[in-house]
Amino acid sequence: MSRHILRSLLRSSNALSRTYPARQTRRFLSTAPPAQKSRSWKSTVARLGLAGGAIYYYNTSSLFADNPI
């Protein structure tokens, strides 16, 4: 009985997917292959600045210290 219900559900879902054509999804920049990605030098400087700031904060903050004050 459950096998029959499962088959009928699968058939109905296949029929619904055939009636509505698949929409083209928008491809984001993050999904492009690495060779096609184009980042400006400003973006690179901003990323390096944020990474440097995070490292500086990690090294100087008492939050990550072994013996917090």
CSV table of N, CA and C in Angstrom, one decimal:
chain,number,residue,atom,x,y,z
A,1,MET,N,0.8,-1.2,0.0
A,1,MET,CA,0.0,0.0,0.0
A,1,MET,C,0.9,1.3,0.0
A,2,SER,N,1.9,1.3,0.9
A,2,SER,CA,2.7,2.5,0.9
A,2,SER,C,3.5,2.6,-0.4
A,3,ARG,N,3.9,1.5,-1.0
A,3,ARG,CA,4.7,1.6,-2.2
A,3,ARG,C,3.8,2.3,-3.3
A,4,HIS,N,2.5,1.9,-3.3
A,4,HIS,CA,1.6,2.5,-4.3
A,4,HIS,C,1.5,4.0,-4.1
A,5,ILE,N,1.4,4.4,-2.9
A,5,ILE,CA,1.2,5.8,-2.6
A,5,ILE,C,2.5,6.6,-2.9
A,6,LEU,N,3.6,6.0,-2.6
A,6,LEU,CA,4.9,6.6,-2.9
A,6,LEU,C,5.1,6.8,-4.5
A,7,ARG,N,4.7,5.8,-5.2
A,7,ARG,CA,4.8,5.9,-6.7
A,7,ARG,C,3.9,7.0,-7.2
A,8,SER,N,2.7,7.0,-6.7
A,8,SER,CA,1.8,8.0,-7.2
A,8,SER,C,2.2,9.4,-6.8
A,9,LEU,N,2.8,9.6,-5.7
A,9,LEU,CA,3.4,10.9,-5.3
A,9,LEU,C,4.6,11.3,-6.2
A,10,LEU,N,5.4,10.3,-6.5
A,10,LEU,CA,6.5,10.6,-7.4
A,10,LEU,C,6.0,11.0,-8.8
A,11,ARG,N,5.0,10.3,-9.3
A,11,ARG,CA,4.5,10.6,-10.6
A,11,ARG,C,3.9,12.0,-10.6
A,12,SER,N,3.2,12.4,-9.6
A,12,SER,CA,2.5,13.7,-9.6
A,12,SER,C,3.6,14.8,-9.5
A,13,SER,N,4.7,14.5,-8.7
A,13,SER,CA,5.7,15.5,-8.6
A,13,SER,C,6.4,15.7,-10.0
A,14,ASN,N,6.6,14.6,-10.7
A,14,ASN,CA,7.2,14.6,-12.0
A,14,ASN,C,6.3,15.4,-13.0
A,15,ALA,N,5.0,15.2,-12.9
A,15,ALA,CA,4.1,15.9,-13.8
A,15,ALA,C,4.1,17.4,-13.5
A,16,LEU,N,4.2,17.8,-12.2
A,16,LEU,CA,4.3,19.2,-11.9
A,16,LEU,C,5.6,19.8,-12.4
A,17,SER,N,6.7,19.1,-12.3
A,17,SER,CA,7.9,19.7,-12.8
A,17,SER,C,7.9,19.8,-14.3
A,18,ARG,N,7.2,19.0,-15.0
A,18,ARG,CA,7.1,19.1,-16.5
A,18,ARG,C,6.3,20.2,-16.9
A,19,THR,N,5.2,20.6,-16.2
A,19,THR,CA,4.3,21.6,-16.6
A,19,THR,C,5.0,23.0,-16.4
A,20,TYR,N,5.8,23.1,-15.5
A,20,TYR,CA,6.5,24.4,-15.3
A,20,TYR,C,8.0,24.3,-15.7
A,21,PRO,N,8.3,25.0,-16.8
A,21,PRO,CA,9.7,24.9,-17.2
A,21,PRO,C,10.7,25.4,-16.2
A,22,ALA,N,11.9,24.8,-16.1
A,22,ALA,CA,12.9,25.2,-15.1
A,22,ALA,C,13.3,26.7,-15.5
A,23,ARG,N,13.3,27.5,-14.4
A,23,ARG,CA,13.7,28.9,-14.6
A,23,ARG,C,15.2,28.9,-14.6
A,24,GLN,N,15.8,29.8,-15.3
A,24,GLN,CA,17.2,30.0,-15.2
A,24,GLN,C,17.6,30.7,-14.0
A,25,THR,N,18.5,30.2,-13.2
A,25,THR,CA,18.9,30.8,-12.0
A,25,THR,C,20.0,31.8,-12.2
A,26,ARG,N,20.1,32.8,-11.5
A,26,ARG,CA,21.1,33.8,-11.6
A,26,ARG,C,22.4,33.2,-11.0
A,27,ARG,N,23.5,33.4,-11.7
A,27,ARG,CA,24.7,32.9,-11.2
A,27,ARG,C,25.5,34.0,-10.5
A,28,PHE,N,25.8,33.8,-9.3
A,28,PHE,CA,26.5,34.8,-8.5
A,28,PHE,C,28.0,34.8,-8.9
A,29,LEU,N,28.7,35.9,-8.5
A,29,LEU,CA,30.1,36.0,-8.8
A,29,LEU,C,30.9,34.9,-8.0
A,30,SER,N,30.4,34.6,-6.8
A,30,SER,CA,31.1,33.6,-6.0
A,30,SER,C,31.1,32.2,-6.6
A,31,THR,N,30.2,32.0,-7.5
A,31,THR,CA,30.1,30.6,-8.1
A,31,THR,C,30.9,30.6,-9.4
A,32,ALA,N,31.5,31.6,-9.9
A,32,ALA,CA,32.2,31.6,-11.1
A,32,ALA,C,33.5,30.9,-10.9
A,33,PRO,N,34.1,30.3,-11.9
A,33,PRO,CA,35.4,29.7,-11.8
A,33,PRO,C,36.4,30.7,-11.4
A,34,PRO,N,37.5,30.3,-10.7
A,34,PRO,CA,38.5,31.2,-10.3
A,34,PRO,C,39.1,32.0,-11.5
A,35,ALA,N,39.2,31.4,-12.6
A,35,ALA,CA,39.9,32.1,-13.8
A,35,ALA,C,39.0,33.3,-14.3
A,36,GLN,N,37.7,33.2,-14.0
A,36,GLN,CA,36.8,34.2,-14.5
A,36,GLN,C,36.5,35.3,-13.5
A,37,LYS,N,36.9,35.1,-12.3
A,37,LYS,CA,36.7,36.1,-11.2
A,37,LYS,C,37.6,37.3,-11.5
A,38,SER,N,37.0,38.5,-11.4
A,38,SER,CA,37.8,39.7,-11.5
A,38,SER,C,37.5,40.6,-10.3
A,39,ARG,N,38.6,40.7,-9.5
A,39,ARG,CA,38.5,41.6,-8.3
A,39,ARG,C,39.4,42.8,-8.5
A,40,SER,N,38.9,43.9,-8.1
A,40,SER,CA,39.7,45.1,-8.3
A,40,SER,C,40.8,45.2,-7.2
A,41,TRP,N,41.7,46.0,-7.4
A,41,TRP,CA,42.8,46.1,-6.4
A,41,TRP,C,42.3,46.7,-5.1
A,42,LYS,N,41.2,47.5,-5.2
A,42,LYS,CA,40.6,48.0,-4.0
A,42,LYS,C,40.0,46.9,-3.1
A,43,SER,N,39.4,46.0,-3.8
A,43,SER,CA,38.8,44.9,-3.0
A,43,SER,C,39.9,44.0,-2.4
A,44,THR,N,41.0,43.9,-3.1
A,44,THR,CA,42.1,43.1,-2.5
A,44,THR,C,42.7,43.8,-1.3
A,45,VAL,N,42.9,45.1,-1.4
A,45,VAL,CA,43.4,45.9,-0.3
A,45,VAL,C,42.4,45.9,0.9
A,46,ALA,N,41.1,46.0,0.6
A,46,ALA,CA,40.2,45.9,1.7
A,46,ALA,C,40.2,44.5,2.4
A,47,ARG,N,40.3,43.5,1.6
A,47,ARG,CA,40.4,42.1,2.2
A,47,ARG,C,41.6,42.0,3.1
A,48,LEU,N,42.8,42.4,2.6
A,48,LEU,CA,44.0,42.4,3.3
A,48,LEU,C,44.0,43.2,4.6
A,49,GLY,N,43.3,44.4,4.5
A,49,GLY,CA,43.2,45.2,5.6
A,49,GLY,C,42.3,44.6,6.7
A,50,LEU,N,41.2,44.0,6.3
A,50,LEU,CA,40.4,43.3,7.3
A,50,LEU,C,41.1,42.1,7.9
A,51,ALA,N,41.8,41.4,7.1
A,51,ALA,CA,42.6,40.2,7.7
A,51,ALA,C,43.7,40.7,8.7
A,52,GLY,N,44.4,41.8,8.3
A,52,GLY,CA,45.4,42.4,9.2
A,52,GLY,C,44.8,42.9,10.4
A,53,GLY,N,43.6,43.6,10.3
A,53,GLY,CA,42.9,44.1,11.5
A,53,GLY,C,42.5,42.9,12.5
A,54,ALA,N,42.0,41.8,11.9
A,54,ALA,CA,41.6,40.7,12.7
A,54,ALA,C,42.8,40.1,13.4
A,55,ILE,N,43.9,40.0,12.7
A,55,ILE,CA,45.1,39.4,13.3
A,55,ILE,C,45.7,40.4,14.4
A,56,TYR,N,45.6,41.7,14.2
A,56,TYR,CA,46.1,42.6,15.2
A,56,TYR,C,45.2,42.5,16.4
A,57,TYR,N,43.9,42.5,16.2
A,57,TYR,CA,43.0,42.4,17.3
A,57,TYR,C,43.2,41.1,18.1
A,58,TYR,N,43.4,40.0,17.4
A,58,TYR,CA,43.7,38.7,18.1
A,58,TYR,C,44.9,38.8,18.9
A,59,ASN,N,46.0,39.4,18.4
A,59,ASN,CA,47.2,39.5,19.1
A,59,ASN,C,47.2,40.5,20.3
A,60,THR,N,46.4,41.5,20.2
A,60,THR,CA,46.5,42.6,21.3
A,60,THR,C,45.3,42.5,22.2
A,61,SER,N,44.3,41.8,22.0
A,61,SER,CA,43.1,41.8,22.8
A,61,SER,C,43.3,40.9,24.1
A,62,SER,N,42.8,41.3,25.2
A,62,SER,CA,42.9,40.5,26.4
A,62,SER,C,41.9,39.4,26.4
A,63,LEU,N,41.0,39.4,25.4
A,63,LEU,CA,39.9,38.4,25.3
A,63,LEU,C,40.5,37.0,25.0
A,64,PHE,N,41.6,37.0,24.2
A,64,PHE,CA,42.2,35.8,23.8
A,64,PHE,C,43.5,35.5,24.6
A,65,ALA,N,43.8,36.2,25.6
A,65,ALA,CA,45.0,36.0,26.4
A,65,ALA,C,44.8,34.7,27.3
A,66,ASP,N,46.0,34.2,27.6
A,66,ASP,CA,46.0,33.0,28.5
A,66,ASP,C,45.6,33.3,29.9
A,67,ASN,N,46.1,34.4,30.4
A,67,ASN,CA,45.7,34.9,31.7
A,67,ASN,C,45.0,36.3,31.6
A,68,PRO,N,43.7,36.4,31.4
A,68,PRO,CA,43.1,37.7,31.2
A,68,PRO,C,43.2,38.5,32.4
A,69,ILE,N,43.3,39.8,32.2
A,69,ILE,CA,43.5,40.7,33.3
A,69,ILE,C,42.2,41.0,34.0
